[in-house]
Amino acid sequence: MRLSPAVRLSEYFMPTLRETPSEAEIVSHRLMLRAGMIRQESAGIYSWLPMGYRVLRKIEQVVRDEMDRIGCHEVLMPTIQSAELWRKSGRYDDYGKEMLRITDRHDRDMLFGPTNEEMITDIFAEHAKSYKDVPRMLYHIQWKFRDEVRPRFGVMRGREFLMKDAYSFDLTPEDGRISYNKQFVAYLRLYARMGLQAIPMAADTGPIGGDMSHEFIILAETGESQVWCNSDLLELDLLNADIDHRDPAQMSDVIGKVTSYYAATDEQHDEAKYQAEVPEDKRLSARGIEVGHIFFFGTKYSEPMNAKLQTKDGESVPVQMGSYGVGVSRLAGAIIEACHDDNGIVWPEAVAPFKVGLINLRVGDAACDAACEDLFAKLQAAGVDVMYDDRDERAGVKFADMDLIGLPWQIVVGPKGVAAGVVELKSRKTGVKEELSPEAALARLAG
Amino acid sequence: MRLSPAVRLSEYFMPTLRETPSEAEIVSHRLMLRAGMIRQESAGIYSWLPMGYRVLRKIEQVVRDEMDRIGCHEVLMPTIQSAELWRKSGRYDDYGKEMLRITDRHDRDMLFGPTNEEMITDIFAEHAKSYKDVPRMLYHIQWKFRDEVRPRFGVMRGREFLMKDAYSFDLTPEDGRISYNKQFVAYLRLYARMGLQAIPMAADTGPIGGDMSHEFIILAETGESQVWCNSDLLELDLLNADIDHRDPAQMSDVIGKVTSYYAATDEQHDEAKYQAEVPEDKRLSARGIEVGHIFFFGTKYSEPMNAKLQTKDGESVPVQMGSYGVGVSRLAGAIIEACHDDNGIVWPEAVAPFKVGLINLRVGDAACDAACEDLFAKLQAAGVDVMYDDRDERAGVKFADMDLIGLPWQIVVGPKGVAAGVVELKSRKTGVKEELSPEAALARLAG
């Protein structure tokens, strides 16, 4: 992903708000509106303004990297699907009013896809015929629509929302577990890269049974459900575990370790087990936000849709499948729920819209302007995402806006500092400020 | 954009077809189906399989780069819009059956956006209030829906299709022309980067009048309309003109030069003028495909939607707007119409799904396998997109598939060559083959 690496705020479109919008119930929604990231178009339907869209694309890119890493290939299925396909699986009638049903000009029943199991099964089955064509994993990142009765919490529970859905195809349930484990490991990494500690929690597998369904939950006060877990889970460093997805035994070990700790959502919580397994000082009960769900469903769709593979012995068997979702647009809100303070958003670096905000305290002052232009050019040359606040505004407005939008680093350039050959470098997260030469600031940020 | 740089065909999903699908009327549609790039899901609605999706994203990235270069900022508007907004502009009733109309669970009238002038005007007007807030340009790349009576020609005229739409906002018509010219110049570059010679042709401006509407047309036998132009237009090298978008005079000069040549679609063609202006040996009449359209429409939407700006003198005036479209998914087909031969697609390098195809002629032979693995690893390390055909298939199948999918370069590794320390490097476009050492091949491709 190449995003435009640098913008001047005087030429940008970032409509920040001073007041807190009254319609927003939770902090992420308030901050996204105040930072000019999104705009509501209809109930539960949002436009992503330049700052917000940058975050969305950075989240997408982390997800994409981790899917690519495990050999999952990207496709794109359309938003509009035919009802016919859903009649095959039997879900057209089962799915209630959440499905947005549409009639086209030729009176054909269509729908805005709420999910894609039917279509991907159909695509795979048309072309894959034998054991030689598996294992395979495909994913796509696409806008979906679920017509929630009462959309709320901004992008956290919208009607039109962006999901990554991956699907695995295997010959046997044992191979299916290997694919499931690859995704599990990718999920551990992808949340960690975004600066989140997502905890995998066993989820309901429905009539299929087994242990291959997990929700990934991050802790936040505004979470939609109550969760219980062993606090040791928050200390695991999975980003640096360097797990080889081509080594099933290694994956099993890691997953075995992670899932050995108690962790449950309210649907699955067993208080007696929790008390027995978790030492008192490690018991953690908190609110959680679901940011992903992985699920092995075997032949649930392949049987009704007749998706079969020929084995080496010439037998015909239904393909074993799993699906693996990440709420991409929801994550933009969820990350803010987990990463903010009283002054605004505190972006983790991997998903920050820009790494650095450059503040010119006296636009029009020749020395300040020159120092800023020089830093701006050099940061760009070093490949650093930078937003330059070159607006003719009071210092207080600039500081407040910069804290609100939450870029990880701020460089403040003022007339006194320039005269003394220094700028101020501030970490948004720690608040620590440091005076140093422009060259030293550059060296720190380009690293 | 980082795409997974390397894949092994044995693990990929590229369902090529031997036979020509009977439903495809034009060559790009046939080749996209045969190369396993797309799959039809409903009339005029396609899934993009891994190879096709890579092309789509590469086209997107070229468009994005050129928008970013001229200071146009990316946003994303949703696919589903409220009818209310379209009633404001008066287009809800004017737009016919091509608009996909939807009723949500609360019986509100919604629609799948066929275009976005209303919404972007509304977004801009909410936040931009004065002369200080212009000039601005915003764009988005989003799926749109137009319910064509008879969708055909594959992705060239689908119902669900991907467009880049940019919009400019200015205080005066004169400033509007500068924005228009920035887009014009960006369009010249972006098509050139994709290996296309797109010819700007004056288009109908409707009741607004003036000269600020151009279609960008590429020549191809299967084009939908007849065009007439001066053949000198095909020789202009605009990619290397290095035009500064901050220099209005320079932009005017370039555009003046380009538009000084006769070029017209059948709607605008004037045979007498053509004969008078174009020397006989430069007269070119051919079929053309529209791949972009730019249009300055002044206050057409800002007036009914009450989008106003305050001037320096305190006067309130409607904002001057233009819109600038590129058919992103259509381009995947259009490029193939312009770039193919009897054996398949011939991708221009900027939009090729992979730069190099590596063919192992004898999978299982230790020396061939080792030579291929070594090249595969080194190409990846050099940042070269590579697809490795490691399938256990006959050489004939591999050659035919590789020509069909049209990667710019092929490296062929066979037992004889490996024994002699050479591989074969083939240019898909020229067909020229060359024997050279693996190191020399690498050096050529990594450049």
PDB file of N, CA and C in Angstrom, chain A residues 5-8 358 369-388 411 442:
ATOM      1  N   PRO A   5       2.245  10.192   1.076  1.00  0.00           N
ATOM      2  CA  PRO A   5       2.990  10.209   2.327  1.00  0.00           C
ATOM      3  C   PRO A   5       2.891  11.510   3.101  1.00  0.00           C
ATOM      4  N   ALA A   6       2.438  12.554   2.496  1.00  0.00           N
ATOM      5  CA  ALA A   6       2.510  13.843   3.177  1.00  0.00           C
ATOM      6  C   ALA A   6       1.389  14.755   2.723  1.00  0.00           C
ATOM      7  N   VAL A   7       0.799  15.462   3.679  1.00  0.00           N
ATOM      8  CA  VAL A   7      -0.202  16.471   3.304  1.00  0.00           C
ATOM      9  C   VAL A   7       0.024  17.747   4.106  1.00  0.00           C
ATOM     10  N   ARG A   8      -0.396  18.857   3.499  1.00  0.00           N
ATOM     11  CA  ARG A   8      -0.435  20.133   4.195  1.00  0.00           C
ATOM     12  C   ARG A   8      -1.864  20.328   4.658  1.00  0.00           C
ATOM     13  N   LEU A 358       3.476  17.756  12.070  1.00  0.00           N
ATOM     14  CA  LEU A 358       4.463  18.837  12.145  1.00  0.00           C
ATOM     15  C   LEU A 358       3.702  20.142  12.359  1.00  0.00           C
ATOM     16  N   ASP A 369       8.767  29.110   8.931  1.00  0.00           N
ATOM     17  CA  ASP A 369       8.321  28.502   7.682  1.00  0.00           C
ATOM     18  C   ASP A 369       9.452  27.686   7.044  1.00  0.00           C
ATOM     19  N   ALA A 370      10.643  28.300   7.017  1.00  0.00           N
ATOM     20  CA  ALA A 370      11.772  27.611   6.374  1.00  0.00           C
ATOM     21  C   ALA A 370      12.124  26.337   7.114  1.00  0.00           C
ATOM     22  N   ALA A 371      12.139  26.411   8.451  1.00  0.00           N
ATOM     23  CA  ALA A 371      12.477  25.220   9.245  1.00  0.00           C
ATOM     24  C   ALA A 371      11.443  24.118   9.009  1.00  0.00           C
ATOM     25  N   CYS A 372      10.163  24.506   8.942  1.00  0.00           N
ATOM     26  CA  CYS A 372       9.106  23.519   8.722  1.00  0.00           C
ATOM     27  C   CYS A 372       9.188  22.912   7.329  1.00  0.00           C
ATOM     28  N   GLU A 373       9.379  23.769   6.326  1.00  0.00           N
ATOM     29  CA  GLU A 373       9.454  23.242   4.957  1.00  0.00           C
ATOM     30  C   GLU A 373      10.607  22.250   4.826  1.00  0.00           C
ATOM     31  N   ASP A 374      11.698  22.577   5.477  1.00  0.00           N
ATOM     32  CA  ASP A 374      12.859  21.704   5.409  1.00  0.00           C
ATOM     33  C   ASP A 374      12.565  20.348   6.058  1.00  0.00           C
ATOM     34  N   LEU A 375      11.976  20.385   7.244  1.00  0.00           N
ATOM     35  CA  LEU A 375      11.619  19.133   7.927  1.00  0.00           C
ATOM     36  C   LEU A 375      10.580  18.341   7.126  1.00  0.00           C
ATOM     37  N   PHE A 376       9.614  19.072   6.588  1.00  0.00           N
ATOM     38  CA  PHE A 376       8.548  18.428   5.816  1.00  0.00           C
ATOM     39  C   PHE A 376       9.150  17.675   4.620  1.00  0.00           C
ATOM     40  N   ALA A 377      10.036  18.337   3.907  1.00  0.00           N
ATOM     41  CA  ALA A 377      10.663  17.711   2.736  1.00  0.00           C
ATOM     42  C   ALA A 377      11.519  16.517   3.151  1.00  0.00           C
ATOM     43  N   LYS A 378      12.260  16.689   4.253  1.00  0.00           N
ATOM     44  CA  LYS A 378      13.169  15.606   4.664  1.00  0.00           C
ATOM     45  C   LYS A 378      12.419  14.405   5.215  1.00  0.00           C
ATOM     46  N   LEU A 379      11.324  14.659   5.932  1.00  0.00           N
ATOM     47  CA  LEU A 379      10.513  13.536   6.414  1.00  0.00           C
ATOM     48  C   LEU A 379       9.941  12.755   5.231  1.00  0.00           C
ATOM     49  N   GLN A 380       9.431  13.483   4.239  1.00  0.00           N
ATOM     50  CA  GLN A 380       8.914  12.811   3.043  1.00  0.00           C
ATOM     51  C   GLN A 380       9.999  11.996   2.362  1.00  0.00           C
ATOM     52  N   ALA A 381      11.168  12.612   2.221  1.00  0.00           N
ATOM     53  CA  ALA A 381      12.267  11.921   1.539  1.00  0.00           C
ATOM     54  C   ALA A 381      12.639  10.641   2.285  1.00  0.00           C
ATOM     55  N   ALA A 382      12.458  10.656   3.609  1.00  0.00           N
ATOM     56  CA  ALA A 382      12.787   9.476   4.413  1.00  0.00           C
ATOM     57  C   ALA A 382      11.638   8.465   4.443  1.00  0.00           C
ATOM     58  N   GLY A 383      10.575   8.767   3.688  1.00  0.00           N
ATOM     59  CA  GLY A 383       9.452   7.824   3.623  1.00  0.00           C
ATOM     60  C   GLY A 383       8.537   7.859   4.838  1.00  0.00           C
ATOM     61  N   VAL A 384       8.596   8.940   5.607  1.00  0.00           N
ATOM     62  CA  VAL A 384       7.767   9.052   6.807  1.00  0.00           C
ATOM     63  C   VAL A 384       6.442   9.747   6.451  1.00  0.00           C
ATOM     64  N   ASP A 385       5.320   9.134   6.811  1.00  0.00           N
ATOM     65  CA  ASP A 385       3.994   9.752   6.671  1.00  0.00           C
ATOM     66  C   ASP A 385       3.941  10.997   7.534  1.00  0.00           C
ATOM     67  N   VAL A 386       3.711  12.134   6.947  1.00  0.00           N
ATOM     68  CA  VAL A 386       3.688  13.340   7.769  1.00  0.00           C
ATOM     69  C   VAL A 386       2.542  14.267   7.366  1.00  0.00           C
ATOM     70  N   MET A 387       1.885  14.833   8.367  1.00  0.00           N
ATOM     71  CA  MET A 387       0.884  15.875   8.153  1.00  0.00           C
ATOM     72  C   MET A 387       1.453  17.180   8.701  1.00  0.00           C
ATOM     73  N   TYR A 388       1.465  18.199   7.846  1.00  0.00           N
ATOM     74  CA  TYR A 388       2.051  19.480   8.232  1.00  0.00           C
ATOM     75  C   TYR A 388       0.918  20.463   8.527  1.00  0.00           C
ATOM     76  N   ILE A 411       5.992  17.144  16.050  1.00  0.00           N
ATOM     77  CA  ILE A 411       7.168  18.029  16.062  1.00  0.00           C
ATOM     78  C   ILE A 411       6.636  19.452  16.095  1.00  0.00           C
ATOM     79  N   LEU A 442      14.651  14.164  13.120  1.00  0.00           N
ATOM     80  CA  LEU A 442      14.544  13.380  11.888  1.00  0.00           C
ATOM     81  C   LEU A 442      15.090  11.971  12.076  1.00  0.00           C
TER      82      LEU A 442
END
